[in-house]
Short mmCIF file of C-alpha atoms and ligand atoms in Angstrom, two decimals:
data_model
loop_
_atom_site.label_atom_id
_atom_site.label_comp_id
_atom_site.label_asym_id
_atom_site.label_seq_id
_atom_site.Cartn_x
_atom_site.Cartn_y
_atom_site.Cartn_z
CA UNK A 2 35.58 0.08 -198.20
CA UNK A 3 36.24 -2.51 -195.24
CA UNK A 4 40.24 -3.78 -194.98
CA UNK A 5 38.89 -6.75 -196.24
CA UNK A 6 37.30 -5.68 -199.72
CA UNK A 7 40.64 -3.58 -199.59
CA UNK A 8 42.80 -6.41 -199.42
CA UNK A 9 40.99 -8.52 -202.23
CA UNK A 10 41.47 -5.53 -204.48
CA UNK A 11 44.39 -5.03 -204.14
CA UNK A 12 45.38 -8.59 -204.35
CA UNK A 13 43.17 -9.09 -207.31
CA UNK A 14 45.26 -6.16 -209.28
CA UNK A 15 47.99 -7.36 -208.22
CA UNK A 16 47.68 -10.73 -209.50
CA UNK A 17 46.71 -8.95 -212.75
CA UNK A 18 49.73 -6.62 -212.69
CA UNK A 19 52.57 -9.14 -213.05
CA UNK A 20 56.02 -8.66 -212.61
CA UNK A 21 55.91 -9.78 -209.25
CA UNK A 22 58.88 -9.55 -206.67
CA UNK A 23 60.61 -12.87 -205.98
CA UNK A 24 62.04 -12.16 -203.40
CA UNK A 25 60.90 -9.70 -200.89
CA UNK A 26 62.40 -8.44 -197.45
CA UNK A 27 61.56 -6.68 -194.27
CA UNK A 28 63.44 -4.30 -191.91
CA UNK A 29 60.39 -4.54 -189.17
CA UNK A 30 61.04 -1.65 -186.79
CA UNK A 31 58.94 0.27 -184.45
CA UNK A 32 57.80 -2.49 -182.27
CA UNK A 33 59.60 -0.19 -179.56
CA UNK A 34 57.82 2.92 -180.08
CA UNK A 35 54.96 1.37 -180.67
CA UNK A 36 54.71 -0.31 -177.18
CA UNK A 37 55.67 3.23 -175.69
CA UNK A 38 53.23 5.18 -177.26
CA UNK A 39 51.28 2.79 -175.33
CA UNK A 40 52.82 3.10 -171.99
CA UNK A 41 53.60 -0.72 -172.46
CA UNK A 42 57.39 -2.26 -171.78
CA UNK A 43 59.21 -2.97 -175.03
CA UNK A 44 58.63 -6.31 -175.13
CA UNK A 45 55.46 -5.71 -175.40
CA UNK A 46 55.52 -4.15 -178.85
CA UNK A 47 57.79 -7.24 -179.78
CA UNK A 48 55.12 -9.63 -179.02
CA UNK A 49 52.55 -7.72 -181.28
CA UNK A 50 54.75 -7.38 -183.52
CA UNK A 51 54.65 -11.60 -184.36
CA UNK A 52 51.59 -11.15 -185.65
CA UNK A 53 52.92 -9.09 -188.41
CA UNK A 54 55.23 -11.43 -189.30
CA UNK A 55 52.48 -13.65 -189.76
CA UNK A 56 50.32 -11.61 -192.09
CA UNK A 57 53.51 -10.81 -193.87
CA UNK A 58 53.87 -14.09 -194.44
CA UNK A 59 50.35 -15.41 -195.48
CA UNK A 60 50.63 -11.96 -197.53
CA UNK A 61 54.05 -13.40 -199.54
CA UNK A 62 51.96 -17.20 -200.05
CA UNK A 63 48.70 -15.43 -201.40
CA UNK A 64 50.56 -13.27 -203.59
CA UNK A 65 52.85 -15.35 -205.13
CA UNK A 66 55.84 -13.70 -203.91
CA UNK A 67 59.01 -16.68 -203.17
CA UNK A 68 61.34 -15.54 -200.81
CA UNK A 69 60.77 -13.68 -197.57
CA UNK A 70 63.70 -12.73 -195.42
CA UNK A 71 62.76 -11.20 -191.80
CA UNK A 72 65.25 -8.76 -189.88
CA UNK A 73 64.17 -10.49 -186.94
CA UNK A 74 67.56 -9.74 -184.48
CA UNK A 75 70.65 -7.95 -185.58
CA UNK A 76 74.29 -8.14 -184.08
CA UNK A 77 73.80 -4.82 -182.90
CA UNK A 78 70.48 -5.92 -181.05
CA UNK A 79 72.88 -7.93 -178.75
CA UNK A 80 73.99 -4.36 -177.45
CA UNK A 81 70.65 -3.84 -175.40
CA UNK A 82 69.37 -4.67 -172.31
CA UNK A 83 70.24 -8.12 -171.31
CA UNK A 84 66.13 -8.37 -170.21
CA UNK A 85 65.11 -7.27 -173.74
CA UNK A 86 67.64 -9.65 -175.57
CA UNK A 87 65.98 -13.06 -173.32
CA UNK A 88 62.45 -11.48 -174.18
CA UNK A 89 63.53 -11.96 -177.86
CA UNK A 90 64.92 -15.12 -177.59
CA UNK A 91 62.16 -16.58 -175.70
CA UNK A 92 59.81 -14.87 -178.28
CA UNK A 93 61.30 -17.13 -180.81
CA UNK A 94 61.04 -20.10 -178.83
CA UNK A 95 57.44 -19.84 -178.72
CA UNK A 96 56.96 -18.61 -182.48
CA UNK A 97 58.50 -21.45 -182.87
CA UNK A 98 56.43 -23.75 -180.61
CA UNK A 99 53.18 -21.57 -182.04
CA UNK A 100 53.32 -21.60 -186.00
CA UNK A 101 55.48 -24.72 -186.54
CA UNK A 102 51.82 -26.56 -187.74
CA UNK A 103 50.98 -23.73 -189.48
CA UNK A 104 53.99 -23.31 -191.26
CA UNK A 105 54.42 -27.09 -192.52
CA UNK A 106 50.61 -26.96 -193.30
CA UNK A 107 51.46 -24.14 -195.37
CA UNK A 108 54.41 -24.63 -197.43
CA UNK A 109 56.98 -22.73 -195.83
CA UNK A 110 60.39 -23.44 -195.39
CA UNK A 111 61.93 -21.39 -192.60
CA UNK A 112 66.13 -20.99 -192.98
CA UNK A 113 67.49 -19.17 -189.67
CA UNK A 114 70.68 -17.08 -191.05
CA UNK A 115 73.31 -15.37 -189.17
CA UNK A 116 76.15 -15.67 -186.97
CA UNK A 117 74.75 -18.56 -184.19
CA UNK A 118 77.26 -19.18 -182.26
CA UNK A 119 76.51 -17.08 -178.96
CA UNK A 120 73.09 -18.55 -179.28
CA UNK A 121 72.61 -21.30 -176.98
CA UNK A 122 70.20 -23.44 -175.37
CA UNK A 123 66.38 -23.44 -176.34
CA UNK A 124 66.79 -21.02 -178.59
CA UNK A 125 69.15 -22.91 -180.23
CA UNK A 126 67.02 -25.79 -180.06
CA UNK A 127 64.18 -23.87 -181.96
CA UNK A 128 65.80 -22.95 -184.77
CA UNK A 129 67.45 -26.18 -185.66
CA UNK A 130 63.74 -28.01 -184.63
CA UNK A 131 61.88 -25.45 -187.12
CA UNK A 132 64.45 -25.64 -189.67
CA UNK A 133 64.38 -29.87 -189.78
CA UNK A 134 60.41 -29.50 -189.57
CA UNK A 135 59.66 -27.49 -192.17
CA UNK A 136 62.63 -28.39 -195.14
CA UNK A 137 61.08 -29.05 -198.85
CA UNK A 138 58.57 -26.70 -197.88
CA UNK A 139 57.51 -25.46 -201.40
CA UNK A 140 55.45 -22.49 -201.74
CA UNK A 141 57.84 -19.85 -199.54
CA UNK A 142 61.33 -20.03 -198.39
CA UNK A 143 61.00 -17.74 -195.11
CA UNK A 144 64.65 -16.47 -193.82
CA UNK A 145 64.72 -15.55 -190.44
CA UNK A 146 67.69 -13.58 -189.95
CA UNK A 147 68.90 -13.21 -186.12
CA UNK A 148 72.23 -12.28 -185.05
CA UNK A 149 72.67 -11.37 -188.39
CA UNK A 150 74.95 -8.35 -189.73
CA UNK A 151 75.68 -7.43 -193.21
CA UNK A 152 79.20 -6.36 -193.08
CA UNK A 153 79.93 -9.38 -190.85
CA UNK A 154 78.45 -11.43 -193.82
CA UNK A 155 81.00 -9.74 -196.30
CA UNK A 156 84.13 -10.55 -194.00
CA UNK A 157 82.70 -14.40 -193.34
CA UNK A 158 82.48 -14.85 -197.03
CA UNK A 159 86.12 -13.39 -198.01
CA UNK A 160 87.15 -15.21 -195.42
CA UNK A 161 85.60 -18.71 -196.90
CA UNK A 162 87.09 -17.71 -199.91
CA UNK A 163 90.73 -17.14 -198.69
CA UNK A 164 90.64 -21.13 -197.15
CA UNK A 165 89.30 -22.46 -200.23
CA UNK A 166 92.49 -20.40 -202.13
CA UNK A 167 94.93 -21.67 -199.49
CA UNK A 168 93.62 -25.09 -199.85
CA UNK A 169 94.43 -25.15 -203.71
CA UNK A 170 90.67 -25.55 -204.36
CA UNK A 171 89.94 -21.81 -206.00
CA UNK A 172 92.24 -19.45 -208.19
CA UNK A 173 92.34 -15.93 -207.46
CA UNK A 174 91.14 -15.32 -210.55
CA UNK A 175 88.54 -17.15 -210.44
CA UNK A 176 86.83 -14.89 -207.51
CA UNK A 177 83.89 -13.12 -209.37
CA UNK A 178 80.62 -11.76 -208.34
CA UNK A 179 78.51 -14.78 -208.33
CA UNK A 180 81.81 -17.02 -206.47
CA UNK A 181 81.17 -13.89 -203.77
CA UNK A 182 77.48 -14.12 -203.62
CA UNK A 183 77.77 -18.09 -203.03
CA UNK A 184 79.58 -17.72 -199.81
CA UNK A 185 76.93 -15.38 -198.93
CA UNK A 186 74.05 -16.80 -196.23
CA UNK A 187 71.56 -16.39 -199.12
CA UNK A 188 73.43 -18.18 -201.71
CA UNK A 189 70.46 -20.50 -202.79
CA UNK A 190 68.01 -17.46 -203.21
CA UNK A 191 67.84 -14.65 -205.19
CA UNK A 192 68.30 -10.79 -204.45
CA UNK A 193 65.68 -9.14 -202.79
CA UNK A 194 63.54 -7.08 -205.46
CA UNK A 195 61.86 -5.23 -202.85
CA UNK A 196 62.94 -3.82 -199.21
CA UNK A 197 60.36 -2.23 -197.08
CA UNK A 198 61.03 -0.98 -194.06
CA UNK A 199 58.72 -0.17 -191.47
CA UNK A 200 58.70 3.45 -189.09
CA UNK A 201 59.86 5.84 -191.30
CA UNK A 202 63.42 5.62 -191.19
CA UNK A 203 65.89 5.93 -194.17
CA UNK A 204 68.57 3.29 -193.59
CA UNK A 205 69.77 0.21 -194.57
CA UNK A 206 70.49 -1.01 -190.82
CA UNK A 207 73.85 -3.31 -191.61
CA UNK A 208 70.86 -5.48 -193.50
CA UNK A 209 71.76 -7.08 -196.98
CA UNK A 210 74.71 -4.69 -197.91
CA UNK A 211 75.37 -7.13 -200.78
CA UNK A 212 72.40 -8.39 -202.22
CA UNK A 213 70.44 -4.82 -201.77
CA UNK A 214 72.53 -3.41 -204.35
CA UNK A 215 69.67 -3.31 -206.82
CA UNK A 216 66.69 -3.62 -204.57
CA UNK A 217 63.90 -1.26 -204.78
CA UNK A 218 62.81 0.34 -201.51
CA UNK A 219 59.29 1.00 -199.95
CA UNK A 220 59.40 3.14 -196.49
CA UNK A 221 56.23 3.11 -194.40
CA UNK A 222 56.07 5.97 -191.62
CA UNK A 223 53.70 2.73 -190.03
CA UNK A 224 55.23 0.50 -186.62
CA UNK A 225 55.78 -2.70 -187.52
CA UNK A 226 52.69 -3.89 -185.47
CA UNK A 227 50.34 -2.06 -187.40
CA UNK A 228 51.82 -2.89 -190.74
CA UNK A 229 48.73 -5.87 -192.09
CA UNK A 230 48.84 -7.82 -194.59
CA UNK A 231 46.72 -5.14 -196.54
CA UNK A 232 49.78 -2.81 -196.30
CA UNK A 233 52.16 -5.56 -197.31
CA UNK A 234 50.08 -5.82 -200.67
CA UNK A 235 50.02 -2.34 -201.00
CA UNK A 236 53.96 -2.14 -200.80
CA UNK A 237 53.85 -4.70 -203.39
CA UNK A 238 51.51 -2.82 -205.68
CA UNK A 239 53.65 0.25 -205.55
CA UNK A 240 56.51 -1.87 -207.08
CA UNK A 241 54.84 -3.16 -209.65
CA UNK A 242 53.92 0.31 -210.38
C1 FPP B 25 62.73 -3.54 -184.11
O1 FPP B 25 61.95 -2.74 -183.27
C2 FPP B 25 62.42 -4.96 -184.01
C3 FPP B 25 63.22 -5.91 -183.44
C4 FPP B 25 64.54 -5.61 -182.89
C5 FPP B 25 62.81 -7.32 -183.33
C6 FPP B 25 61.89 -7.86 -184.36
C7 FPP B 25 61.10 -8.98 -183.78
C8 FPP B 25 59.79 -9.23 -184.03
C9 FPP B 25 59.01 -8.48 -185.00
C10 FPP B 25 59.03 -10.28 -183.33
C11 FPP B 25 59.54 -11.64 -183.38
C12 FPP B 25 59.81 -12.17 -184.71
C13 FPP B 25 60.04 -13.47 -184.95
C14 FPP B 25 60.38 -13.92 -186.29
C15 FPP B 25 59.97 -14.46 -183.87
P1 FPP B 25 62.69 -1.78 -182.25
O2 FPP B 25 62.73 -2.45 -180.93
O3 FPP B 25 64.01 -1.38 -182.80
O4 FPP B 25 61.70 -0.57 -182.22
P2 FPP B 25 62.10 0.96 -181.92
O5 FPP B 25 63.00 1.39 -183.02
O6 FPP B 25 60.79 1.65 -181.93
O7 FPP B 25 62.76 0.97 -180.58
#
C-alpha cells in the first residue's frame, strides 16, 4: 500500500473510531540527530523539521483534532550554542513569513506561549504579526510554545495568584485546581489528551508538568523530520485504541 492509500485508511477509521483527542501535543525531537546522521549542521535538521510541523498540522485540521501545542524552543534550548539559538529564531521568522497565508486560509489560530521577554527584535515582531493575523481562526488553535518551561509556568502562576491575594481580589481559600490552571499559559484550552514525542526518548522535557497529569503518551523511536502526517494519524489511532 502507497503512504497515500495508508493515510486515507487510516484517516477513514479514524473518523469512524470516535473519541477523538481534543487536544493533542508534540515534544518534536531528533531534528539534531537527524541532520548528523546526515553529516549535515544542526540547523539543518531544524529546517526539515518545519515541514513536520506542517503535516502535523494539516494532520490535526483533517482529523478533527482542536488544539495543537508545538515544543518548538524550551528555556533550556537558550543554553546552546549562541549560532544554533539565531538559526532558530530566524527559522521562526520565516515560518512565519512562509505559512502566514496558509494558516489564515486554513483556520488556524497560532498563540505563541512562554516566557518572551529575552526575545527581541524580528522575532519578536513575528510572533506578535502571526498572532494578530491569524486570531478567530476557527478550525485549530495551534500553540507554539518557545522559551517555554513547565516548572517556570507553575512559579509564574503562584506568583499571579499571590498579587491577586495581596490585592484583596482572591481568598486563600478560594485557590483550587481550576483558579491554578487559569493562571496557566493554556488557560483557554483544554488538557492535552495525547503527548507524542518523537526519537525514542522517555521524558517529559520540563513540557506541560501541569496539564500532562492525565495525558496519554505515544513514543515514536522516529526523528522528528521523518515523523508525516501518516504517522501523526497513526499516533492518533493508537489512542483511540
Ligand atoms: C529538538 O531537536 C527540536 C528543537 C529544539 C526545535 C524544534 C523546532 C522545529 C521543529 C522547527 C521550527 C518550528 C517552528 C514552529 C518554527 P534537537 O535539536 O534536540 O535534536 P537532538 O535531540 O537530536 O539533538
Amino acid at each position: 500500500m502507497s503512504d497515500l492509500d495508508e493515510r486515507r485508511r487510516l484517516l477513514h477509521e479514524i473518523k469512524l473510531n470516535g473519541s477523538l483527542p481534543v487536544h493533542v501535543a508534540i515534544i518534536m525531537d531528533g531534528n539534531g540527530r537527524w541532520a548528523a546522521a546526515r553529516g549535515l549542521p544542526r540547523f539543518r535538521g531544524h529546517t526539515a523539521g518545519m515541514k513536520s510541523v506542517r503535516e502535523a498540522t494539516q494532520g490535526c485540521i483533517e482529523a478533527g483534532v482542536r488544539v495543537l501545542t508545538l515544543y518548538a524552543f524550551s528555556q533550556e534550548n537558550w543554553n546552546r550554542p549562541r549560532a544554533e539559538v539565531a538559526a532558530l529564531m530566524k527559522l521562526f521568522e520565516r515560518y512565519v513569513a512562509k505559512e502566514r497565508q496558509e494558516l489564515i486560509d486554513e483556520g488556524v489560530e497560532v498563540r505563541v506561549l512562554g516566557d518572551h521577554r529575552r526575545i527581541t527584535g524580528a522575532p519578536r515582531k513575528a510572533m506578535e504579526s502571526i498572532e494578530r493575523a491569524t486570531a478567530g481562526g476557527k478550525n485549530l488553535r495551534l500553540n507554539l510554545m518557545i522559551s517555554y518551561g513547565g516548572r517556570a509556568e507553575i512559579v509564574r502562576a503562584s506568583q499571579r495568584l499571590a498579587e491577586r491575594v495581596q490585592k484583596g481580589e482572591l481568598d486563600i481559600a478560594d485557590i483550587d485546581e481550576q483558579a491554578f490552571a487559569n493562571e496557566l499559559y493554556t488557560a483557554d484550552v483544554p488538557d492535552p489528551d495525547l503527548l507524542i514525542r518523537t526519537s525514542g526518548e522517555l521524558r517529559v522535557s520540563n513540557f506541560l508538568l501541569w496539564q500532562l497529569a492525565y495525558t496519554e503518551m505515544f513514543i515514536t523511536p522516529l526523528l522528528w523530520p521523518d515523523f508525516t502526517r501518516t504517522h501523526h494519524f497513526e499516533a492518533i489511532h493508537e489512542y483511540q485504541k
